[in-house]
Amino acid sequence: LDQEAMAAARRRHGILTKPPGALGRLEDLSIWLAGVQGTCPPRPPGRIRVIVIAGDHGIAAAGVSAFPSEVTAQMVANFAAGGAAVNVLARQVGASVRVVDVAVDTPEPTAPGGVDGTAPPERYRIRRASGRIDQDDALTSAEVSAAFAVGRLIADEEIDAGADLLIPGEMGIGNTTAAAAVIGTLLDLEPAEVVGRGTGIDDQRWMIKVAAIRDAMRRARHAGNALSVLRVAGGADLAALAGLLVQAGVRRTPVVLDGVIVCAAALAAETIVPGARQWWIAGSRSPEPAQRFVLNRLGLEPLVDAGLRLGEGTGALLAVPMLLAAQRTLAEMATFDQAGVSSG
Amino acid sequence: LDQEAMAAARRRHGILTKPPGALGRLEDLSIWLAGVQGTCPPRPPGRIRVIVIAGDHGIAAAGVSAFPSEVTAQMVANFAAGGAAVNVLARQVGASVRVVDVAVDTPEPTAPGGVDGTAPPERYRIRRASGRIDQDDALTSAEVSAAFAVGRLIADEEIDAGADLLIPGEMGIGNTTAAAAVIGTLLDLEPAEVVGRGTGIDDQRWMIKVAAIRDAMRRARHAGNALSVLRVAGGADLAALAGLLVQAGVRRTPVVLDGVIVCAAALAAETIVPGARQWWIAGSRSPEPAQRFVLNRLGLEPLVDAGLRLGEGTGALLAVPMLLAAQRTLAEMATFDQAGVSSG
């Protein structure tokens, strides 16, 4: 981050018409944004892009979710039609939504490809559903590398097309199970510590989910590096998200993190490229217990805690107005001198 | 609130394309808004109005603030010029800001009167600064009634002009001292429990502030009803805010509460007219300890906790995007049937 721009932002906060520090976290956020953009005051984001990475998981067959796998493809269609929560919240902040099918359980890709939907969707499709992680690897070595590369490609495409704030989201029945297994493995936690209720499962499915995560973690324990953990216990969606998050940092582009799935990918990304996290902020607190472990490790504190447990990017989008408020106050408020106000 | 509209909102949340409850507090908020408006789905607010009630306090002379009293009038000018934080955050959500001088310490009113600034400002001016509450009453009996009536008048003016979401704010050096004294008295707390750092005072001023609140509370203890507590230990600003909050409920108009000063007025308003609180939601958590006691008593949980301690209405404004997101998701999301998604 640009230390000079951050110092200028701190100085400017001292001369705006308010007591020092009175804008709380808005001040920290605006200083961070100045550092990311390398300019003070920072500009308002001009093109906010939500990228929903969709993928199915073989583990859904174990009965870990309240919803059947077919919902993933149905929701991809819902995203494309603009009817999902992520579309509604994106419209509120002037963001647009792209959906990428990396591993939906259908013969053909369910979403168009590229920034404008004109690229071949096969370019982004890694496989048809990731493997059943309690019994098999989620991906082959070639697949995990390809998925990671697709995530980097997507980030490059978006940033080249002008995106200056990225919101990675996801959709995929069973993906909280894979995310918990990845987080549990990378942070050496117990399965019961990281398992959550996902879309809202009952006690019986919760037991099944704990067992699935336990078995996946047992398989992943000696996988080796973070990419290998994604290969054994994660999936194409998580690997693509990790690649996207790494590349956002390479391209010095800010990111708002969403719920537990994006945070699992963020933990892997930071493990693969230490320091990547400085380009990210945390959007919303998730009720999924595993998210807290990741954010503690990354040193990130969510901006909003409203009990959202939907994913898709909605938790991140709900925090975007706070980032915009931070930018705006630093850029638009009058100084003591300008307003003729005594500075105490 | 309209129970039928709320039941319809609950039912609608069950058929939108998301797991039940997955939007967390957004669901509660949207159900509340449906109840307030008496319709489901609720409409987006069409005219959001911030009303900054400005008033000075004689207690400032005791040295309870880091800023001199002259800042109040200077900030009123800053509000009118659009340079303060409240103006910036209002612009972000499409709200407009009105400033009312009820007791600024200047010979003549510092702000224009009425919804559009064409009414005589004397109509709203109760006196030149409220009394020094550690030694004298803040107001006379006639003045506290007049201030309460002015608050009701303002609410009526705004609602008649089309406002459908009210954001009461405030400005006044010394007003956290009066607010703490009012809250401490009404909830029978210790001075040290309710005193905070205000605009950011040091330990020495904090001691002075505790003593001032202690003396004011001793004087107010036997004042009688809540309006009398506002008369003895409050001020014209707090009484006007209480009147505004009461009248918002009478007119069935929703309100987002701001920080500790507005919350002190809200506590008085709910004491005067029990049930008024059902028309209010809490915007931001304040670092001022007294706010927590009020919100606990009112049964309200702030939507945002970002460490803002500026007042003006900024804490409430920071929460408005969440209310808009709640309205929008309930109104705009596709249902399972519409999107062809399996409901699990």
Short mmCIF file of N, CA, C and O in Angstrom, two decimals, chain B residues 27-94:
data_model
loop_
_atom_site.label_atom_id
_atom_site.label_comp_id
_atom_site.label_asym_id
_atom_site.label_seq_id
_atom_site.Cartn_x
_atom_site.Cartn_y
_atom_site.Cartn_z
N GLU B 27 -34.18 -9.32 7.05
CA GLU B 27 -35.55 -9.84 7.04
C GLU B 27 -36.39 -9.15 8.12
O GLU B 27 -37.50 -8.68 7.85
N ASP B 28 -35.85 -9.05 9.33
CA ASP B 28 -36.58 -8.36 10.41
C ASP B 28 -36.89 -6.92 10.03
O ASP B 28 -37.98 -6.41 10.27
N LEU B 29 -35.88 -6.26 9.47
CA LEU B 29 -36.04 -4.86 9.11
C LEU B 29 -37.14 -4.67 8.07
O LEU B 29 -37.94 -3.72 8.16
N SER B 30 -37.15 -5.54 7.08
CA SER B 30 -38.14 -5.39 6.01
C SER B 30 -39.54 -5.69 6.53
O SER B 30 -40.52 -5.07 6.10
N ILE B 31 -39.63 -6.63 7.47
CA ILE B 31 -40.94 -6.95 8.07
C ILE B 31 -41.42 -5.75 8.90
O ILE B 31 -42.59 -5.37 8.85
N TRP B 32 -40.50 -5.13 9.62
CA TRP B 32 -40.85 -3.92 10.39
C TRP B 32 -41.32 -2.82 9.45
O TRP B 32 -42.35 -2.17 9.71
N LEU B 33 -40.61 -2.62 8.36
CA LEU B 33 -40.98 -1.54 7.44
C LEU B 33 -42.35 -1.81 6.81
O LEU B 33 -43.15 -0.87 6.62
N ALA B 34 -42.62 -3.07 6.52
CA ALA B 34 -43.95 -3.42 6.01
C ALA B 34 -45.01 -3.06 7.05
O ALA B 34 -46.06 -2.50 6.72
N GLY B 35 -44.74 -3.34 8.31
CA GLY B 35 -45.68 -3.02 9.38
C GLY B 35 -45.87 -1.52 9.55
O GLY B 35 -46.98 -1.04 9.77
N VAL B 36 -44.77 -0.77 9.43
CA VAL B 36 -44.84 0.69 9.55
C VAL B 36 -45.66 1.28 8.41
O VAL B 36 -46.51 2.14 8.62
N GLN B 37 -45.41 0.80 7.20
CA GLN B 37 -46.09 1.37 6.03
C GLN B 37 -47.48 0.76 5.82
O GLN B 37 -48.29 1.30 5.07
N GLY B 38 -47.71 -0.39 6.47
CA GLY B 38 -49.01 -1.04 6.28
C GLY B 38 -49.18 -1.66 4.91
O GLY B 38 -50.30 -1.78 4.41
N THR B 39 -48.07 -2.07 4.31
CA THR B 39 -48.15 -2.67 2.98
C THR B 39 -46.97 -3.62 2.75
O THR B 39 -45.88 -3.40 3.28
N CYS B 40 -47.23 -4.66 1.97
CA CYS B 40 -46.18 -5.63 1.63
C CYS B 40 -46.22 -5.93 0.16
O CYS B 40 -47.27 -6.27 -0.36
N PRO B 41 -45.07 -5.85 -0.54
CA PRO B 41 -43.78 -5.40 -0.02
C PRO B 41 -43.77 -3.90 0.28
O PRO B 41 -44.53 -3.16 -0.35
N PRO B 42 -42.93 -3.47 1.21
CA PRO B 42 -42.86 -2.04 1.52
C PRO B 42 -42.26 -1.25 0.35
O PRO B 42 -41.54 -1.80 -0.47
N ARG B 43 -42.59 0.02 0.34
CA ARG B 43 -42.03 0.92 -0.68
C ARG B 43 -40.65 1.42 -0.25
O ARG B 43 -40.39 1.55 0.95
N PRO B 44 -39.80 1.78 -1.20
CA PRO B 44 -38.56 2.47 -0.81
C PRO B 44 -38.92 3.87 -0.28
O PRO B 44 -39.83 4.50 -0.82
N PRO B 45 -38.23 4.33 0.76
CA PRO B 45 -38.49 5.69 1.24
C PRO B 45 -38.29 6.68 0.10
O PRO B 45 -37.30 6.60 -0.64
N GLY B 46 -39.22 7.59 -0.06
CA GLY B 46 -39.15 8.54 -1.16
C GLY B 46 -38.52 9.85 -0.78
O GLY B 46 -37.95 10.56 -1.61
N ARG B 47 -38.61 10.20 0.50
CA ARG B 47 -38.06 11.47 0.96
C ARG B 47 -37.49 11.28 2.36
O ARG B 47 -38.23 11.25 3.36
N ILE B 48 -36.18 11.12 2.42
CA ILE B 48 -35.49 10.92 3.70
C ILE B 48 -35.00 12.27 4.19
O ILE B 48 -34.29 12.98 3.46
N ARG B 49 -35.38 12.64 5.41
CA ARG B 49 -35.01 13.96 5.91
C ARG B 49 -34.21 13.84 7.20
O ARG B 49 -34.63 13.21 8.17
N VAL B 50 -33.07 14.49 7.19
CA VAL B 50 -32.26 14.62 8.41
C VAL B 50 -32.61 15.96 9.04
O VAL B 50 -32.61 16.99 8.34
N ILE B 51 -32.93 15.96 10.33
CA ILE B 51 -33.24 17.21 11.02
C ILE B 51 -32.25 17.38 12.15
O ILE B 51 -32.29 16.66 13.15
N VAL B 52 -31.32 18.30 11.95
CA VAL B 52 -30.28 18.53 12.95
C VAL B 52 -30.77 19.61 13.91
O VAL B 52 -30.97 20.77 13.51
N ILE B 53 -30.98 19.23 15.16
CA ILE B 53 -31.44 20.17 16.19
C ILE B 53 -30.20 20.73 16.89
O ILE B 53 -29.46 20.00 17.54
N ALA B 54 -30.00 22.05 16.73
CA ALA B 54 -28.80 22.68 17.27
C ALA B 54 -29.13 23.48 18.52
O ALA B 54 -30.13 24.21 18.56
N GLY B 55 -28.29 23.33 19.55
CA GLY B 55 -28.50 24.09 20.76
C GLY B 55 -27.26 24.07 21.64
O GLY B 55 -26.56 23.06 21.71
N ASP B 56 -27.00 25.20 22.26
CA ASP B 56 -25.87 25.25 23.20
C ASP B 56 -26.32 24.93 24.63
O ASP B 56 -27.51 24.87 24.93
N HIS B 57 -25.28 24.72 25.47
CA HIS B 57 -25.53 24.32 26.85
C HIS B 57 -24.63 25.12 27.78
O HIS B 57 -23.41 25.16 27.58
N GLY B 58 -25.25 25.72 28.79
CA GLY B 58 -24.48 26.51 29.76
C GLY B 58 -23.37 25.71 30.42
O GLY B 58 -22.33 26.25 30.79
N ILE B 59 -23.58 24.39 30.50
CA ILE B 59 -22.59 23.54 31.17
C ILE B 59 -21.25 23.54 30.44
O ILE B 59 -20.22 23.19 31.05
N ALA B 60 -21.25 23.95 29.18
CA ALA B 60 -19.98 24.02 28.45
C ALA B 60 -18.98 24.93 29.19
O ALA B 60 -17.76 24.71 29.12
N ALA B 61 -19.51 25.93 29.89
CA ALA B 61 -18.64 26.85 30.63
C ALA B 61 -17.86 26.16 31.74
O ALA B 61 -16.82 26.66 32.20
N ALA B 62 -18.33 24.98 32.16
CA ALA B 62 -17.62 24.24 33.21
C ALA B 62 -16.38 23.53 32.65
O ALA B 62 -15.56 23.03 33.41
N GLY B 63 -16.27 23.49 31.32
CA GLY B 63 -15.10 22.84 30.72
C GLY B 63 -15.29 21.36 30.46
O GLY B 63 -14.35 20.58 30.56
N VAL B 64 -16.53 20.96 30.08
CA VAL B 64 -16.81 19.54 29.84
C VAL B 64 -16.47 19.09 28.42
O VAL B 64 -16.54 17.89 28.13
N SER B 65 -16.15 20.03 27.54
CA SER B 65 -15.90 19.67 26.14
C SER B 65 -14.51 20.08 25.70
O SER B 65 -13.92 21.01 26.25
N ALA B 66 -14.02 19.40 24.67
CA ALA B 66 -12.74 19.77 24.09
C ALA B 66 -12.87 20.97 23.15
O ALA B 66 -11.87 21.54 22.73
N PHE B 67 -14.11 21.36 22.85
CA PHE B 67 -14.36 22.45 21.90
C PHE B 67 -15.10 23.59 22.59
O PHE B 67 -15.90 23.36 23.49
N PRO B 68 -14.87 24.84 22.17
CA PRO B 68 -15.60 25.98 22.74
C PRO B 68 -17.01 26.08 22.16
O PRO B 68 -17.27 25.59 21.06
N SER B 69 -17.91 26.74 22.90
CA SER B 69 -19.31 26.84 22.49
C SER B 69 -19.49 27.48 21.13
O SER B 69 -20.46 27.19 20.43
N GLU B 70 -18.58 28.36 20.75
CA GLU B 70 -18.74 29.04 19.47
C GLU B 70 -18.78 28.07 18.29
O GLU B 70 -19.28 28.40 17.21
N VAL B 71 -18.28 26.85 18.52
CA VAL B 71 -18.28 25.85 17.44
C VAL B 71 -19.70 25.47 17.02
O VAL B 71 -19.94 25.14 15.85
N THR B 72 -20.65 25.54 17.95
CA THR B 72 -22.02 25.17 17.59
C THR B 72 -22.54 26.02 16.43
O THR B 72 -23.01 25.49 15.41
N ALA B 73 -22.44 27.33 16.60
CA ALA B 73 -22.92 28.23 15.53
C ALA B 73 -22.09 28.05 14.25
O ALA B 73 -22.62 28.10 13.14
N GLN B 74 -20.80 27.85 14.41
CA GLN B 74 -19.94 27.64 13.23
C GLN B 74 -20.35 26.38 12.47
O GLN B 74 -20.38 26.34 11.24
N MET B 75 -20.69 25.35 13.24
CA MET B 75 -21.10 24.10 12.58
C MET B 75 -22.48 24.25 11.94
O MET B 75 -22.75 23.62 10.91
N VAL B 76 -23.35 25.04 12.53
CA VAL B 76 -24.65 25.28 11.88
C VAL B 76 -24.41 25.86 10.48
O VAL B 76 -25.04 25.44 9.49
N ALA B 77 -23.47 26.79 10.39
CA ALA B 77 -23.13 27.36 9.08
C ALA B 77 -22.54 26.30 8.16
O ALA B 77 -22.82 26.27 6.95
N ASN B 78 -21.74 25.42 8.72
CA ASN B 78 -21.15 24.32 7.94
C ASN B 78 -22.24 23.37 7.42
O ASN B 78 -22.19 22.93 6.26
N PHE B 79 -23.24 23.08 8.26
CA PHE B 79 -24.36 22.25 7.81
C PHE B 79 -25.09 22.94 6.64
O PHE B 79 -25.45 22.31 5.65
N ALA B 80 -25.32 24.24 6.82
CA ALA B 80 -26.06 24.98 5.78
C ALA B 80 -25.28 25.00 4.47
O ALA B 80 -25.87 24.99 3.38
N ALA B 81 -23.94 25.01 4.58
CA ALA B 81 -23.10 25.05 3.38
C ALA B 81 -22.87 23.66 2.80
O ALA B 81 -22.28 23.52 1.72
N GLY B 82 -23.29 22.62 3.51
CA GLY B 82 -23.15 21.26 2.99
C GLY B 82 -21.79 20.63 3.21
O GLY B 82 -21.46 19.63 2.56
N GLY B 83 -20.98 21.17 4.16
CA GLY B 83 -19.62 20.67 4.31
C GLY B 83 -19.38 19.71 5.45
O GLY B 83 -18.28 19.20 5.61
N ALA B 84 -20.41 19.44 6.25
CA ALA B 84 -20.21 18.58 7.43
C ALA B 84 -20.41 17.10 7.06
O ALA B 84 -20.94 16.78 6.00
N ALA B 85 -19.99 16.24 7.97
CA ALA B 85 -20.11 14.80 7.72
C ALA B 85 -21.56 14.41 7.45
O ALA B 85 -21.85 13.59 6.58
N VAL B 86 -22.50 15.03 8.20
CA VAL B 86 -23.90 14.66 8.02
C VAL B 86 -24.37 14.99 6.61
O VAL B 86 -25.17 14.25 6.02
N ASN B 87 -23.88 16.08 6.04
CA ASN B 87 -24.26 16.43 4.67
C ASN B 87 -23.73 15.40 3.68
O ASN B 87 -24.43 14.99 2.75
N VAL B 88 -22.48 15.00 3.88
CA VAL B 88 -21.85 14.05 2.96
C VAL B 88 -22.58 12.71 3.01
O VAL B 88 -22.91 12.13 1.96
N LEU B 89 -22.86 12.22 4.23
CA LEU B 89 -23.53 10.92 4.34
C LEU B 89 -24.98 11.00 3.87
O LEU B 89 -25.53 10.03 3.36
N ALA B 90 -25.61 12.17 4.04
CA ALA B 90 -26.98 12.33 3.54
C ALA B 90 -27.00 12.25 2.02
O ALA B 90 -27.85 11.57 1.43
N ARG B 91 -26.04 12.92 1.37
CA ARG B 91 -25.99 12.87 -0.09
C ARG B 91 -25.88 11.43 -0.59
O ARG B 91 -26.48 11.06 -1.59
N GLN B 92 -25.10 10.64 0.14
CA GLN B 92 -24.88 9.25 -0.31
C GLN B 92 -26.19 8.48 -0.40
O GLN B 92 -26.34 7.61 -1.27
N VAL B 93 -27.14 8.73 0.51
CA VAL B 93 -28.39 7.96 0.51
C VAL B 93 -29.55 8.78 -0.06
O VAL B 93 -30.71 8.38 0.08
N GLY B 94 -29.24 9.90 -0.68
CA GLY B 94 -30.30 10.70 -1.28
C GLY B 94 -31.17 11.44 -0.28
O GLY B 94 -32.31 11.80 -0.59
#
